């Protein structure tokens, strides 16, 4: 099953790389972009993954695809990092997760520009281009934290900057690269150590959540034991349990 999904995702990435029908539109605000290729990639993935697993439902970013009624649910972000993609910044990826009875069992995140294929199957480890990956063991004071500043809901931006300013003296540095899926995968393979974002949607983190867990890391909302997969949530991820708890402690000063 994983290999078939990888084949479909790689095929979909050809649409991503095809400029022929490329056009940028706004979704409600100037910060929220969608390109014609986001829609085309999603349509292709839905068509092919439905054929692969006929009795499955789909939770996808584009359009109004919000059906989680079946045991098997595909959770798809056709392009995570659209603001990068639309500007030819190569930090963006296709993210596909397969959920079975409310648990992610397969995760694939593929950045065709960087030829980076992150994959995980539940209980079988996480891989980057077929090589097993593991989170770092970096302590909190030396950790690199990926974060973002609530660009879609700017009324929350101030508190995200306050959080960033507050935590910076306690860690090594911060990054905002524009693709939550890629950032979470970077934590999974040790190219960074922690992640915090105030509000993400399931399609942003579903696939990467399994990749990070299978790489030995931790991911949750502000409640350390929970990661909702049906609604938007705050996402905290870290290489170690200690760092996850410390990160939640810092974030809880600003967010409930
Ligand atoms: C966005 C990216 C970004 C994150 C946003 C997401 P999109 O996804 O993951 O890094 O900060 O919250 O919505 O819109 O490019 O698919
Ligand atoms: Ca996204
Ligand atoms: Ca997207």
PDB file of C-alpha atoms and ligand atoms in Angstrom:
ATOM      1  CA  UNK A   1       0.000   0.000   0.000  1.00  0.00           C
ATOM      2  CA  UNK A   2       2.754   2.512   0.931  1.00  0.00           C
ATOM      3  CA  UNK A   3       4.559   1.983  -2.376  1.00  0.00           C
ATOM      4  CA  UNK A   4       1.343   2.496  -4.311  1.00  0.00           C
ATOM      5  CA  UNK A   5       0.665   5.730  -2.413  1.00  0.00           C
ATOM      6  CA  UNK A   6       4.231   6.911  -3.100  1.00  0.00           C
ATOM      7  CA  UNK A   7       3.696   6.199  -6.816  1.00  0.00           C
ATOM      8  CA  UNK A   8       0.500   8.254  -6.848  1.00  0.00           C
ATOM      9  CA  UNK A   9       2.092  11.128  -4.897  1.00  0.00           C
ATOM     10  CA  UNK A  10       5.081  11.207  -7.264  1.00  0.00           C
ATOM     11  CA  UNK A  11       2.738  11.250 -10.247  1.00  0.00           C
ATOM     12  CA  UNK A  12       0.806  14.122  -8.621  1.00  0.00           C
ATOM     13  CA  UNK A  13       4.041  16.051  -8.140  1.00  0.00           C
ATOM     14  CA  UNK A  14       4.396  16.257 -11.937  1.00  0.00           C
ATOM     15  CA  UNK A  15       1.279  18.459 -11.908  1.00  0.00           C
ATOM     16  CA  UNK A  16       2.926  20.599  -9.217  1.00  0.00           C
ATOM     17  CA  UNK A  17       5.968  21.070 -11.445  1.00  0.00           C
ATOM     18  CA  UNK A  18       3.897  21.849 -14.539  1.00  0.00           C
ATOM     19  CA  UNK A  19       3.566  25.594 -15.178  1.00  0.00           C
ATOM     20  CA  UNK A  20       1.173  25.273 -18.122  1.00  0.00           C
ATOM     21  CA  UNK A  21      -2.061  25.971 -16.228  1.00  0.00           C
ATOM     22  CA  UNK A  22      -0.494  27.888 -13.358  1.00  0.00           C
ATOM     23  CA  UNK A  23      -2.528  30.766 -11.965  1.00  0.00           C
ATOM     24  CA  UNK A  24      -2.693  32.303  -8.468  1.00  0.00           C
ATOM     25  CA  UNK A  25      -6.002  33.171  -6.754  1.00  0.00           C
ATOM     26  CA  UNK A  26      -6.877  34.482  -3.298  1.00  0.00           C
ATOM     27  CA  UNK A  27      -9.070  32.562  -0.817  1.00  0.00           C
ATOM     28  CA  UNK A  28     -10.831  35.231   1.243  1.00  0.00           C
ATOM     29  CA  UNK A  29      -7.710  37.335   1.981  1.00  0.00           C
ATOM     30  CA  UNK A  30      -4.478  38.440   0.336  1.00  0.00           C
ATOM     31  CA  UNK A  31      -2.533  36.165   2.732  1.00  0.00           C
ATOM     32  CA  UNK A  32      -4.417  33.031   1.762  1.00  0.00           C
ATOM     33  CA  UNK A  33      -3.413  31.940  -1.722  1.00  0.00           C
ATOM     34  CA  UNK A  34      -4.530  29.001  -3.813  1.00  0.00           C
ATOM     35  CA  UNK A  35      -3.088  28.161  -7.203  1.00  0.00           C
ATOM     36  CA  UNK A  36      -4.740  26.251  -9.993  1.00  0.00           C
ATOM     37  CA  UNK A  37      -2.193  23.517  -9.302  1.00  0.00           C
ATOM     38  CA  UNK A  38      -3.303  23.080  -5.656  1.00  0.00           C
ATOM     39  CA  UNK A  39      -6.729  22.197  -7.041  1.00  0.00           C
ATOM     40  CA  UNK A  40      -5.386  19.984  -9.845  1.00  0.00           C
ATOM     41  CA  UNK A  41      -3.050  18.049  -7.528  1.00  0.00           C
ATOM     42  CA  UNK A  42      -5.887  17.433  -5.070  1.00  0.00           C
ATOM     43  CA  UNK A  43      -8.286  16.276  -7.787  1.00  0.00           C
ATOM     44  CA  UNK A  44      -5.667  13.822  -9.104  1.00  0.00           C
ATOM     45  CA  UNK A  45      -4.918  12.460  -5.610  1.00  0.00           C
ATOM     46  CA  UNK A  46      -8.615  12.041  -4.802  1.00  0.00           C
ATOM     47  CA  UNK A  47      -9.271  10.191  -8.055  1.00  0.00           C
ATOM     48  CA  UNK A  48      -6.287   7.819  -7.734  1.00  0.00           C
ATOM     49  CA  UNK A  49      -6.506   7.185  -3.971  1.00  0.00           C
ATOM     50  CA  UNK A  50     -10.238   6.465  -4.241  1.00  0.00           C
ATOM     51  CA  UNK A  51      -9.384   3.795  -6.842  1.00  0.00           C
ATOM     52  CA  UNK A  52      -6.728   2.368  -4.501  1.00  0.00           C
ATOM     53  CA  UNK A  53      -9.107   2.155  -1.527  1.00  0.00           C
ATOM     54  CA  UNK A  54     -12.713   2.391  -2.793  1.00  0.00           C
ATOM     55  CA  UNK A  55     -14.394   2.371   0.610  1.00  0.00           C
ATOM     56  CA  UNK A  56     -12.583   5.413   1.969  1.00  0.00           C
ATOM     57  CA  UNK A  57     -13.490   9.051   2.608  1.00  0.00           C
ATOM     58  CA  UNK A  58     -11.545  12.296   2.161  1.00  0.00           C
ATOM     59  CA  UNK A  59     -10.613  15.275   4.316  1.00  0.00           C
ATOM     60  CA  UNK A  60      -8.786  17.707   2.015  1.00  0.00           C
ATOM     61  CA  UNK A  61      -7.861  21.377   2.113  1.00  0.00           C
ATOM     62  CA  UNK A  62      -9.258  22.604  -1.195  1.00  0.00           C
ATOM     63  CA  UNK A  63     -12.968  22.711  -2.027  1.00  0.00           C
ATOM     64  CA  UNK A  64     -15.388  21.471   0.569  1.00  0.00           C
ATOM     65  CA  UNK A  65     -14.032  17.955   0.968  1.00  0.00           C
ATOM     66  CA  UNK A  66     -14.757  17.186   4.618  1.00  0.00           C
ATOM     67  CA  UNK A  67     -16.017  13.587   4.751  1.00  0.00           C
ATOM     68  CA  UNK A  68     -14.610  11.531   7.635  1.00  0.00           C
ATOM     69  CA  UNK A  69     -17.469   9.045   7.754  1.00  0.00           C
ATOM     70  CA  UNK A  70     -15.556   5.911   6.696  1.00  0.00           C
ATOM     71  CA  UNK A  71     -13.059   3.820   8.693  1.00  0.00           C
ATOM     72  CA  UNK A  72     -10.362   4.747   6.193  1.00  0.00           C
ATOM     73  CA  UNK A  73      -9.917   8.510   5.725  1.00  0.00           C
ATOM     74  CA  UNK A  74      -7.382  10.194   3.449  1.00  0.00           C
ATOM     75  CA  UNK A  75      -6.185  13.490   4.933  1.00  0.00           C
ATOM     76  CA  UNK A  76      -4.622  15.537   2.155  1.00  0.00           C
ATOM     77  CA  UNK A  77      -2.897  18.853   1.680  1.00  0.00           C
ATOM     78  CA  UNK A  78      -2.251  18.962  -2.074  1.00  0.00           C
ATOM     79  CA  UNK A  79       0.444  21.612  -1.612  1.00  0.00           C
ATOM     80  CA  UNK A  80       1.586  22.623   1.857  1.00  0.00           C
ATOM     81  CA  UNK A  81       3.484  25.894   1.603  1.00  0.00           C
ATOM     82  CA  UNK A  82       1.403  27.455  -1.170  1.00  0.00           C
ATOM     83  CA  UNK A  83       2.698  30.978  -0.406  1.00  0.00           C
ATOM     84  CA  UNK A  84       6.195  29.601  -1.125  1.00  0.00           C
ATOM     85  CA  UNK A  85       5.073  27.547  -4.120  1.00  0.00           C
ATOM     86  CA  UNK A  86       3.331  30.534  -5.727  1.00  0.00           C
ATOM     87  CA  UNK A  87       6.610  32.481  -5.542  1.00  0.00           C
ATOM     88  CA  UNK A  88       8.862  29.648  -6.704  1.00  0.00           C
ATOM     89  CA  UNK A  89      10.336  29.204  -3.238  1.00  0.00           C
ATOM     90  CA  UNK A  90      11.052  25.500  -3.103  1.00  0.00           C
ATOM     91  CA  UNK A  91       9.918  24.789   0.479  1.00  0.00           C
ATOM     92  CA  UNK A  92       6.576  23.114  -0.218  1.00  0.00           C
ATOM     93  CA  UNK A  93       5.267  19.571  -0.342  1.00  0.00           C
ATOM     94  CA  UNK A  94       2.395  17.228  -1.056  1.00  0.00           C
ATOM     95  CA  UNK A  95       1.107  15.760   2.201  1.00  0.00           C
ATOM     96  CA  UNK A  96      -0.987  12.574   2.261  1.00  0.00           C
ATOM     97  CA  UNK A  97      -2.037  10.674   5.389  1.00  0.00           C
ATOM     98  CA  UNK A  98      -4.153   7.547   5.651  1.00  0.00           C
ATOM     99  CA  UNK A  99      -6.201   7.288   8.814  1.00  0.00           C
ATOM    100  CA  UNK A 100      -7.817   4.043   9.989  1.00  0.00           C
ATOM    101  CA  UNK A 101     -10.370   4.248  12.804  1.00  0.00           C
ATOM    102  CA  UNK A 102      -9.059   7.648  13.958  1.00  0.00           C
ATOM    103  CA  UNK A 103      -5.397   6.718  13.876  1.00  0.00           C
ATOM    104  CA  UNK A 104      -2.865   7.683  11.207  1.00  0.00           C
ATOM    105  CA  UNK A 105      -1.343   4.499   9.785  1.00  0.00           C
ATOM    106  CA  UNK A 106       0.567   5.910   6.789  1.00  0.00           C
ATOM    107  CA  UNK A 107       2.136   9.328   6.198  1.00  0.00           C
ATOM    108  CA  UNK A 108       3.832  10.623   3.037  1.00  0.00           C
ATOM    109  CA  UNK A 109       5.283  14.129   2.635  1.00  0.00           C
ATOM    110  CA  UNK A 110       7.005  14.794  -0.688  1.00  0.00           C
ATOM    111  CA  UNK A 111       8.906  17.886  -1.789  1.00  0.00           C
ATOM    112  CA  UNK A 112       9.706  17.283  -5.462  1.00  0.00           C
ATOM    113  CA  UNK A 113      11.969  20.350  -5.737  1.00  0.00           C
ATOM    114  CA  UNK A 114      14.300  19.058  -3.049  1.00  0.00           C
ATOM    115  CA  UNK A 115      13.726  15.404  -3.926  1.00  0.00           C
ATOM    116  CA  UNK A 116      12.756  14.790  -0.301  1.00  0.00           C
ATOM    117  CA  UNK A 117      10.349  11.905   0.263  1.00  0.00           C
ATOM    118  CA  UNK A 118       9.419  11.446   3.924  1.00  0.00           C
ATOM    119  CA  UNK A 119       7.412   8.315   4.689  1.00  0.00           C
ATOM    120  CA  UNK A 120       6.165   6.409   7.707  1.00  0.00           C
ATOM    121  CA  UNK A 121       3.980   3.436   8.452  1.00  0.00           C
ATOM    122  CA  UNK A 122       2.694   2.889  11.964  1.00  0.00           C
ATOM    123  CA  UNK A 123       5.143   0.766  13.938  1.00  0.00           C
ATOM    124  CA  UNK A 124       7.716   0.617  11.143  1.00  0.00           C
ATOM    125  CA  UNK A 125       9.837   3.720  11.585  1.00  0.00           C
ATOM    126  CA  UNK A 126      10.208   6.866   9.508  1.00  0.00           C
ATOM    127  CA  UNK A 127      12.278   7.297   6.361  1.00  0.00           C
ATOM    128  CA  UNK A 128      13.729  10.023   4.151  1.00  0.00           C
ATOM    129  CA  UNK A 129      14.284   8.706   0.616  1.00  0.00           C
ATOM    130  CA  UNK A 130      14.366   5.166   2.014  1.00  0.00           C
ATOM    131  CA  UNK A 131      16.909   5.919   4.757  1.00  0.00           C
ATOM    132  CA  UNK A 132      15.733   5.565   8.347  1.00  0.00           C
ATOM    133  CA  UNK A 133      15.514   8.895  10.181  1.00  0.00           C
ATOM    134  CA  UNK A 134      15.523   9.851  13.848  1.00  0.00           C
ATOM    135  CA  UNK A 135      14.916  13.028  15.815  1.00  0.00           C
ATOM    136  CA  UNK A 136      17.885  14.794  17.431  1.00  0.00           C
ATOM    137  CA  UNK A 137      18.745  14.599  21.121  1.00  0.00           C
ATOM    138  CA  UNK A 138      19.398  18.346  21.347  1.00  0.00           C
ATOM    139  CA  UNK A 139      18.493  19.869  24.736  1.00  0.00           C
ATOM    140  CA  UNK A 140      16.042  22.771  25.035  1.00  0.00           C
ATOM    141  CA  UNK A 141      18.700  25.478  25.442  1.00  0.00           C
ATOM    142  CA  UNK A 142      20.330  24.456  22.108  1.00  0.00           C
ATOM    143  CA  UNK A 143      17.116  23.705  20.224  1.00  0.00           C
ATOM    144  CA  UNK A 144      16.066  25.199  16.891  1.00  0.00           C
ATOM    145  CA  UNK A 145      12.335  25.960  16.962  1.00  0.00           C
ATOM    146  CA  UNK A 146      10.153  26.199  13.855  1.00  0.00           C
ATOM    147  CA  UNK A 147       7.184  28.484  14.374  1.00  0.00           C
ATOM    148  CA  UNK A 148       4.766  30.796  12.549  1.00  0.00           C
ATOM    149  CA  UNK A 149       2.877  34.012  13.157  1.00  0.00           C
ATOM    150  CA  UNK A 150      -0.777  33.326  12.371  1.00  0.00           C
ATOM    151  CA  UNK A 151      -0.759  34.959   8.966  1.00  0.00           C
ATOM    152  CA  UNK A 152      -4.288  33.822   8.074  1.00  0.00           C
ATOM    153  CA  UNK A 153      -5.817  35.178  11.295  1.00  0.00           C
ATOM    154  CA  UNK A 154      -3.756  38.273  11.966  1.00  0.00           C
ATOM    155  CA  UNK A 155      -5.688  39.161  15.131  1.00  0.00           C
ATOM    156  CA  UNK A 156      -3.605  36.410  16.806  1.00  0.00           C
ATOM    157  CA  UNK A 157      -0.263  37.502  15.300  1.00  0.00           C
ATOM    158  CA  UNK A 158       0.716  39.766  18.198  1.00  0.00           C
ATOM    159  CA  UNK A 159       0.572  36.952  20.756  1.00  0.00           C
ATOM    160  CA  UNK A 160       2.578  34.649  18.451  1.00  0.00           C
ATOM    161  CA  UNK A 161       5.332  37.301  18.231  1.00  0.00           C
ATOM    162  CA  UNK A 162       5.198  37.767  22.037  1.00  0.00           C
ATOM    163  CA  UNK A 163       5.622  34.001  22.433  1.00  0.00           C
ATOM    164  CA  UNK A 164       8.578  34.030  20.015  1.00  0.00           C
ATOM    165  CA  UNK A 165      10.269  36.947  21.788  1.00  0.00           C
ATOM    166  CA  UNK A 166       9.711  35.333  25.169  1.00  0.00           C
ATOM    167  CA  UNK A 167      11.118  31.919  24.249  1.00  0.00           C
ATOM    168  CA  UNK A 168      14.134  33.069  22.179  1.00  0.00           C
ATOM    169  CA  UNK A 169      16.524  33.609  25.136  1.00  0.00           C
ATOM    170  CA  UNK A 170      15.880  30.017  26.286  1.00  0.00           C
ATOM    171  CA  UNK A 171      16.674  28.289  22.969  1.00  0.00           C
ATOM    172  CA  UNK A 172      19.189  28.431  20.098  1.00  0.00           C
ATOM    173  CA  UNK A 173      17.104  30.087  17.366  1.00  0.00           C
ATOM    174  CA  UNK A 174      13.791  30.309  15.495  1.00  0.00           C
ATOM    175  CA  UNK A 175      12.776  29.521  11.896  1.00  0.00           C
ATOM    176  CA  UNK A 176       9.630  30.336   9.882  1.00  0.00           C
ATOM    177  CA  UNK A 177       9.993  28.582   6.528  1.00  0.00           C
ATOM    178  CA  UNK A 178       6.379  28.547   5.280  1.00  0.00           C
ATOM    179  CA  UNK A 179       5.475  24.859   5.217  1.00  0.00           C
ATOM    180  CA  UNK A 180       4.367  23.210   8.440  1.00  0.00           C
ATOM    181  CA  UNK A 181       4.590  19.738   6.864  1.00  0.00           C
ATOM    182  CA  UNK A 182       8.203  20.312   5.760  1.00  0.00           C
ATOM    183  CA  UNK A 183       9.111  21.848   9.127  1.00  0.00           C
ATOM    184  CA  UNK A 184       7.664  18.901  11.075  1.00  0.00           C
ATOM    185  CA  UNK A 185       9.566  16.502   8.804  1.00  0.00           C
ATOM    186  CA  UNK A 186      12.713  18.537   9.442  1.00  0.00           C
ATOM    187  CA  UNK A 187      12.241  17.949  13.163  1.00  0.00           C
ATOM    188  CA  UNK A 188      11.730  14.233  12.400  1.00  0.00           C
ATOM    189  CA  UNK A 189      15.138  14.001  10.725  1.00  0.00           C
ATOM    190  CA  UNK A 190      17.064  16.265  13.103  1.00  0.00           C
ATOM    191  CA  UNK A 191      17.172  19.400  10.918  1.00  0.00           C
ATOM    192  CA  UNK A 192      15.688  21.236  13.853  1.00  0.00           C
ATOM    193  CA  UNK A 193      14.341  20.154  17.191  1.00  0.00           C
ATOM    194  CA  UNK A 194      10.941  21.679  17.993  1.00  0.00           C
ATOM    195  CA  UNK A 195       7.808  23.072  16.332  1.00  0.00           C
ATOM    196  CA  UNK A 196       5.002  25.311  17.538  1.00  0.00           C
ATOM    197  CA  UNK A 197       2.074  26.730  15.601  1.00  0.00           C
ATOM    198  CA  UNK A 198      -1.027  28.292  17.127  1.00  0.00           C
ATOM    199  CA  UNK A 199      -3.522  26.953  14.593  1.00  0.00           C
ATOM    200  CA  UNK A 200      -3.044  24.258  12.014  1.00  0.00           C
ATOM    201  CA  UNK A 201      -5.565  22.162  10.120  1.00  0.00           C
ATOM    202  CA  UNK A 202      -5.396  18.358  10.084  1.00  0.00           C
ATOM    203  CA  UNK A 203      -4.129  18.304   6.479  1.00  0.00           C
ATOM    204  CA  UNK A 204      -1.111  20.420   7.529  1.00  0.00           C
ATOM    205  CA  UNK A 205       0.143  17.941  10.138  1.00  0.00           C
ATOM    206  CA  UNK A 206      -1.618  14.558   9.744  1.00  0.00           C
ATOM    207  CA  UNK A 207       1.061  12.854   7.610  1.00  0.00           C
ATOM    208  CA  UNK A 208       3.980  14.548   9.370  1.00  0.00           C
ATOM    209  CA  UNK A 209       2.576  13.641  12.801  1.00  0.00           C
ATOM    210  CA  UNK A 210       3.144   9.953  12.074  1.00  0.00           C
ATOM    211  CA  UNK A 211       6.557  10.668  10.533  1.00  0.00           C
ATOM    212  CA  UNK A 212       7.662  12.546  13.643  1.00  0.00           C
ATOM    213  CA  UNK A 213       6.339   9.879  16.036  1.00  0.00           C
ATOM    214  CA  UNK A 214       7.907   7.056  14.045  1.00  0.00           C
ATOM    215  CA  UNK A 215      11.181   9.018  14.112  1.00  0.00           C
ATOM    216  CA  UNK A 216      11.071   8.937  17.925  1.00  0.00           C
ATOM    217  CA  UNK A 217       9.603  12.422  18.448  1.00  0.00           C
ATOM    218  CA  UNK A 218       6.518  13.801  20.150  1.00  0.00           C
ATOM    219  CA  UNK A 219       3.551  15.771  18.834  1.00  0.00           C
ATOM    220  CA  UNK A 220       0.383  17.028  20.508  1.00  0.00           C
ATOM    221  CA  UNK A 221      -1.818  20.051  21.053  1.00  0.00           C
ATOM    222  CA  UNK A 222      -1.342  22.090  24.258  1.00  0.00           C
ATOM    223  CA  UNK A 223      -2.736  19.047  26.077  1.00  0.00           C
ATOM    224  CA  UNK A 224       0.295  16.797  25.930  1.00  0.00           C
ATOM    225  CA  UNK A 225      -1.751  13.607  25.482  1.00  0.00           C
ATOM    226  CA  UNK A 226      -3.945  14.737  22.594  1.00  0.00           C
ATOM    227  CA  UNK A 227      -3.673  15.542  18.889  1.00  0.00           C
ATOM    228  CA  UNK A 228      -7.109  16.120  17.307  1.00  0.00           C
ATOM    229  CA  UNK A 229      -7.401  14.981  13.686  1.00  0.00           C
ATOM    230  CA  UNK A 230     -10.891  16.298  12.891  1.00  0.00           C
ATOM    231  CA  UNK A 231     -10.516  20.018  13.597  1.00  0.00           C
ATOM    232  CA  UNK A 232      -7.920  22.805  13.616  1.00  0.00           C
ATOM    233  CA  UNK A 233      -5.643  22.833  16.641  1.00  0.00           C
ATOM    234  CA  UNK A 234      -2.483  24.220  18.183  1.00  0.00           C
ATOM    235  CA  UNK A 235       0.425  21.913  17.336  1.00  0.00           C
ATOM    236  CA  UNK A 236       3.477  21.372  19.525  1.00  0.00           C
ATOM    237  CA  UNK A 237       6.180  18.937  18.455  1.00  0.00           C
ATOM    238  CA  UNK A 238       9.601  18.140  19.831  1.00  0.00           C
ATOM    239  CA  UNK A 239      12.486  15.727  19.663  1.00  0.00           C
ATOM    240  CA  UNK A 240      12.185  14.701  23.333  1.00  0.00           C
ATOM    241  CA  UNK A 241       9.389  14.454  25.885  1.00  0.00           C
ATOM    242  CA  UNK A 242      11.225  16.948  28.133  1.00  0.00           C
ATOM    243  CA  UNK A 243      11.391  19.520  25.319  1.00  0.00           C
ATOM    244  CA  UNK A 244       7.735  18.965  24.426  1.00  0.00           C
ATOM    245  CA  UNK A 245       6.720  19.645  28.046  1.00  0.00           C
ATOM    246  CA  UNK A 246       8.994  22.689  28.296  1.00  0.00           C
ATOM    247  CA  UNK A 247       7.639  24.070  25.014  1.00  0.00           C
ATOM    248  CA  UNK A 248       4.053  23.613  26.219  1.00  0.00           C
ATOM    249  CA  UNK A 249       4.992  25.428  29.448  1.00  0.00           C
ATOM    250  CA  UNK A 250       6.307  28.429  27.476  1.00  0.00           C
ATOM    251  CA  UNK A 251       3.362  28.435  25.033  1.00  0.00           C
ATOM    252  CA  UNK A 252       0.833  28.206  27.864  1.00  0.00           C
ATOM    253  CA  UNK A 253       1.927  31.645  29.094  1.00  0.00           C
ATOM    254  CA  UNK A 254       0.303  33.082  25.959  1.00  0.00           C
ATOM    255  CA  UNK A 255      -2.226  30.555  24.702  1.00  0.00           C
ATOM    256  CA  UNK A 256      -4.979  28.474  26.334  1.00  0.00           C
TER     257      UNK A 256
HETATM  258  C1  LIG B   1       0.290  26.701   5.561  1.00  0.00           C
HETATM  259  C2  LIG B   1       1.735  26.367   5.812  1.00  0.00           C
HETATM  260  C3  LIG B   1       2.352  27.375   6.748  1.00  0.00           C
HETATM  261  C4  LIG B   1       1.585  27.485   8.050  1.00  0.00           C
HETATM  262  C5  LIG B   1       0.125  27.759   7.794  1.00  0.00           C
HETATM  263  C6  LIG B   1      -0.454  26.703   6.863  1.00  0.00           C
HETATM  264  P1  LIG B   1      -0.738  26.118   3.171  1.00  0.00           P
HETATM  265  O1  LIG B   1      -0.310  25.763   4.700  1.00  0.00           O
HETATM  266  O2  LIG B   1       1.855  25.090   6.381  1.00  0.00           O
HETATM  267  O3  LIG B   1       3.681  27.034   7.089  1.00  0.00           O
HETATM  268  O4  LIG B   1       2.140  28.517   8.815  1.00  0.00           O
HETATM  269  O5  LIG B   1      -0.574  27.757   9.018  1.00  0.00           O
HETATM  270  O6  LIG B   1      -1.808  26.985   6.627  1.00  0.00           O
HETATM  271  O7  LIG B   1      -1.807  27.160   3.270  1.00  0.00           O
HETATM  272  O8  LIG B   1       0.469  26.600   2.493  1.00  0.00           O
HETATM  273  O9  LIG B   1      -1.257  24.815   2.695  1.00  0.00           O
HETATM  274 CA1  LIG B   2      -1.164  23.491   4.577  1.00  0.00          CA
HETATM  275 CA1  LIG B   3      -2.290  23.748   1.045  1.00  0.00          CA
END
